[in-house]
C-alpha positions as YAML, in Angstrom:
chain: A
units: angstrom
residues:
- id: 1
  name: UNK
  ca: [0.13, 0.11, 0.03]
- id: 2
  name: UNK
  ca: [3.26, 2.68, 0.55]
- id: 3
  name: UNK
  ca: [4.26, 1.03, -2.15]
- id: 4
  name: UNK
  ca: [1.20, 2.32, -4.63]
- id: 5
  name: UNK
  ca: [1.29, 5.74, -2.87]
- id: 6
  name: UNK
  ca: [5.10, 6.49, -3.43]
- id: 7
  name: UNK
  ca: [4.09, 5.63, -7.00]
- id: 8
  name: UNK
  ca: [0.94, 7.63, -7.12]
- id: 9
  name: UNK
  ca: [3.21, 10.97, -6.01]
- id: 10
  name: UNK
  ca: [5.96, 10.63, -8.25]
- id: 11
  name: UNK
  ca: [3.55, 10.17, -11.56]
- id: 12
  name: UNK
  ca: [1.37, 12.94, -9.47]
- id: 13
  name: UNK
  ca: [4.98, 15.10, -9.60]
- id: 14
  name: UNK
  ca: [5.83, 14.06, -13.09]
- id: 15
  name: UNK
  ca: [2.15, 15.34, -14.85]
- id: 16
  name: UNK
  ca: [2.36, 18.43, -12.53]
- id: 17
  name: UNK
  ca: [6.01, 19.13, -14.62]
- id: 18
  name: UNK
  ca: [4.76, 18.24, -17.98]
- id: 19
  name: UNK
  ca: [1.90, 20.43, -17.05]
- id: 20
  name: UNK
  ca: [4.09, 23.61, -16.61]
- id: 21
  name: UNK
  ca: [6.20, 23.04, -19.64]
- id: 22
  name: UNK
  ca: [3.04, 22.71, -22.04]
- id: 23
  name: UNK
  ca: [3.40, 26.02, -24.10]
- id: 24
  name: UNK
  ca: [0.40, 27.99, -24.62]
- id: 25
  name: UNK
  ca: [-1.18, 28.22, -27.53]
- id: 26
  name: UNK
  ca: [-0.49, 30.20, -29.99]
- id: 27
  name: UNK
  ca: [-4.39, 30.39, -31.57]
- id: 28
  name: UNK
  ca: [-6.30, 32.63, -30.17]
- id: 29
  name: UNK
  ca: [-10.26, 34.11, -30.81]
- id: 30
  name: UNK
  ca: [-11.72, 37.20, -31.84]
- id: 31
  name: UNK
  ca: [-12.64, 37.77, -27.80]
- id: 32
  name: UNK
  ca: [-8.55, 37.67, -27.11]
- id: 33
  name: UNK
  ca: [-7.56, 39.79, -29.72]
- id: 34
  name: UNK
  ca: [-10.61, 43.07, -28.51]
- id: 35
  name: UNK
  ca: [-9.25, 41.91, -25.34]
- id: 36
  name: UNK
  ca: [-5.64, 41.95, -25.97]
- id: 37
  name: UNK
  ca: [-5.65, 45.28, -28.45]
- id: 38
  name: UNK
  ca: [-8.49, 47.18, -26.15]
- id: 39
  name: UNK
  ca: [-10.71, 47.96, -29.80]
- id: 40
  name: UNK
  ca: [-14.52, 46.20, -30.81]
- id: 41
  name: UNK
  ca: [-15.96, 44.34, -32.76]
- id: 42
  name: UNK
  ca: [-16.22, 46.69, -35.50]
- id: 43
  name: UNK
  ca: [-13.11, 47.38, -35.38]
- id: 44
  name: UNK
  ca: [-11.29, 44.24, -35.31]
- id: 45
  name: UNK
  ca: [-13.70, 43.55, -38.73]
- id: 46
  name: UNK
  ca: [-12.66, 46.33, -40.46]
- id: 47
  name: UNK
  ca: [-8.79, 45.33, -39.41]
- id: 48
  name: UNK
  ca: [-10.04, 41.76, -40.99]
- id: 49
  name: UNK
  ca: [-11.62, 43.10, -44.16]
- id: 50
  name: UNK
  ca: [-8.33, 45.44, -44.93]
- id: 51
  name: UNK
  ca: [-6.69, 42.48, -44.58]
- id: 52
  name: UNK
  ca: [-4.52, 43.88, -41.76]
- id: 53
  name: UNK
  ca: [-4.33, 40.91, -39.92]
- id: 54
  name: UNK
  ca: [-4.48, 38.02, -40.62]
- id: 55
  name: UNK
  ca: [-6.58, 35.63, -39.88]
- id: 56
  name: UNK
  ca: [-7.90, 31.84, -40.08]
- id: 57
  name: UNK
  ca: [-11.86, 30.55, -40.72]
- id: 58
  name: UNK
  ca: [-12.19, 27.04, -39.07]
- id: 59
  name: UNK
  ca: [-15.61, 25.38, -38.50]
- id: 60
  name: UNK
  ca: [-17.66, 28.93, -37.60]
- id: 61
  name: UNK
  ca: [-15.04, 29.98, -35.48]
- id: 62
  name: UNK
  ca: [-12.22, 33.22, -36.13]
- id: 63
  name: UNK
  ca: [-8.44, 31.97, -35.36]
- id: 64
  name: UNK
  ca: [-5.45, 34.53, -35.12]
- id: 65
  name: UNK
  ca: [-2.02, 33.64, -34.43]
- id: 66
  name: UNK
  ca: [-1.60, 36.06, -31.31]
- id: 67
  name: UNK
  ca: [3.21, 35.83, -32.48]
- id: 68
  name: UNK
  ca: [1.50, 37.89, -36.10]
- id: 69
  name: UNK
  ca: [-0.64, 40.01, -33.92]
- id: 70
  name: UNK
  ca: [2.35, 41.06, -31.84]
- id: 71
  name: UNK
  ca: [4.74, 41.04, -35.32]
- id: 72
  name: UNK
  ca: [1.89, 43.71, -37.01]
- id: 73
  name: UNK
  ca: [1.92, 45.22, -33.40]
- id: 74
  name: UNK
  ca: [5.88, 45.56, -34.18]
- id: 75
  name: UNK
  ca: [5.93, 46.59, -37.66]
- id: 76
  name: UNK
  ca: [3.15, 49.35, -36.77]
- id: 77
  name: UNK
  ca: [5.60, 51.03, -33.61]
- id: 78
  name: UNK
  ca: [5.71, 54.47, -34.31]
- id: 79
  name: UNK
  ca: [8.94, 56.66, -33.23]
- id: 80
  name: UNK
  ca: [9.98, 54.20, -30.79]
- id: 81
  name: UNK
  ca: [13.28, 55.05, -31.68]
- id: 82
  name: UNK
  ca: [15.93, 57.11, -30.53]
- id: 83
  name: UNK
  ca: [16.28, 60.70, -32.19]
- id: 84
  name: UNK
  ca: [20.75, 60.51, -32.48]
- id: 85
  name: UNK
  ca: [21.77, 64.80, -32.24]
...
Protein backbone atom coordinates (compact mmCIF):
# COMPACT_ATOMS: atom_id res chain seq x y z
CA UNK A 1 0.00 0.00 0.00
CA UNK A 2 2.87 2.34 0.86
CA UNK A 3 4.53 1.54 -2.48
CA UNK A 4 1.31 2.41 -4.34
CA UNK A 5 1.09 5.74 -2.57
CA UNK A 6 4.71 6.59 -3.40
CA UNK A 7 4.21 5.57 -7.01
CA UNK A 8 1.02 7.63 -7.25
CA UNK A 9 2.83 10.67 -5.80
CA UNK A 10 5.68 10.34 -8.30
CA UNK A 11 3.28 10.04 -11.23
CA UNK A 12 1.37 13.06 -9.97
CA UNK A 13 4.62 15.08 -9.78
CA UNK A 14 5.59 14.05 -13.32
CA UNK A 15 2.23 15.20 -14.68
CA UNK A 16 2.59 18.50 -12.82
CA UNK A 17 6.05 19.05 -14.34
CA UNK A 18 4.85 18.26 -17.87
CA UNK A 19 1.82 20.52 -17.46
CA UNK A 20 4.03 23.42 -16.38
CA UNK A 21 6.25 22.93 -19.48
CA UNK A 22 3.33 23.15 -21.89
CA UNK A 23 3.54 26.14 -24.24
CA UNK A 24 0.51 28.36 -24.35
CA UNK A 25 -1.50 28.09 -27.53
CA UNK A 26 -0.60 30.57 -30.26
CA UNK A 27 -4.11 30.37 -31.68
CA UNK A 28 -6.54 32.83 -30.15
CA UNK A 29 -10.15 33.78 -30.83
CA UNK A 30 -11.69 37.15 -31.69
CA UNK A 31 -12.66 37.91 -28.09
CA UNK A 32 -9.05 37.50 -26.99
CA UNK A 33 -7.77 39.71 -29.83
CA UNK A 34 -10.27 42.42 -28.88
CA UNK A 35 -9.18 42.24 -25.24
CA UNK A 36 -5.45 42.31 -26.09
CA UNK A 37 -5.76 45.21 -28.52
CA UNK A 38 -8.56 46.94 -26.57
CA UNK A 39 -10.69 47.33 -29.67
CA UNK A 40 -14.36 46.83 -30.50
CA UNK A 41 -15.88 44.10 -32.63
CA UNK A 42 -16.38 46.58 -35.48
CA UNK A 43 -12.75 47.67 -35.39
CA UNK A 44 -11.60 44.07 -35.49
CA UNK A 45 -13.91 43.44 -38.43
CA UNK A 46 -12.44 46.46 -40.24
CA UNK A 47 -8.89 45.22 -39.57
CA UNK A 48 -9.84 41.84 -41.07
CA UNK A 49 -11.60 43.40 -44.07
CA UNK A 50 -8.64 45.67 -44.81
CA UNK A 51 -6.30 42.67 -44.47
CA UNK A 52 -4.27 44.27 -41.69
CA UNK A 53 -4.81 41.31 -39.37
CA UNK A 54 -4.64 37.84 -40.93
CA UNK A 55 -7.23 35.34 -39.71
CA UNK A 56 -8.13 31.71 -40.16
CA UNK A 57 -11.81 30.72 -40.26
CA UNK A 58 -12.39 27.16 -39.08
CA UNK A 59 -15.92 25.82 -38.84
CA UNK A 60 -17.52 29.18 -38.18
CA UNK A 61 -14.90 30.24 -35.61
CA UNK A 62 -12.23 32.77 -36.51
CA UNK A 63 -8.74 32.15 -35.17
CA UNK A 64 -5.72 34.44 -35.13
CA UNK A 65 -2.03 33.65 -34.68
CA UNK A 66 -0.81 35.52 -31.61
CA UNK A 67 2.72 35.76 -33.00
CA UNK A 68 1.41 37.41 -36.18
CA UNK A 69 -0.55 39.96 -34.14
CA UNK A 70 2.52 40.71 -32.01
CA UNK A 71 4.59 41.17 -35.17
CA UNK A 72 1.97 43.55 -36.62
CA UNK A 73 2.19 45.65 -33.45
CA UNK A 74 5.98 45.71 -33.61
CA UNK A 75 5.96 46.62 -37.32
CA UNK A 76 3.39 49.38 -36.71
CA UNK A 77 5.17 51.17 -33.89
CA UNK A 78 5.91 54.85 -34.36
CA UNK A 79 8.65 56.90 -32.74
CA UNK A 80 10.30 54.10 -30.86
CA UNK A 81 13.82 54.92 -32.05
CA UNK A 82 15.73 57.54 -30.10
CA UNK A 83 16.67 60.56 -32.17
CA UNK A 84 20.40 60.96 -32.73
CA UNK A 85 21.62 64.52 -32.19
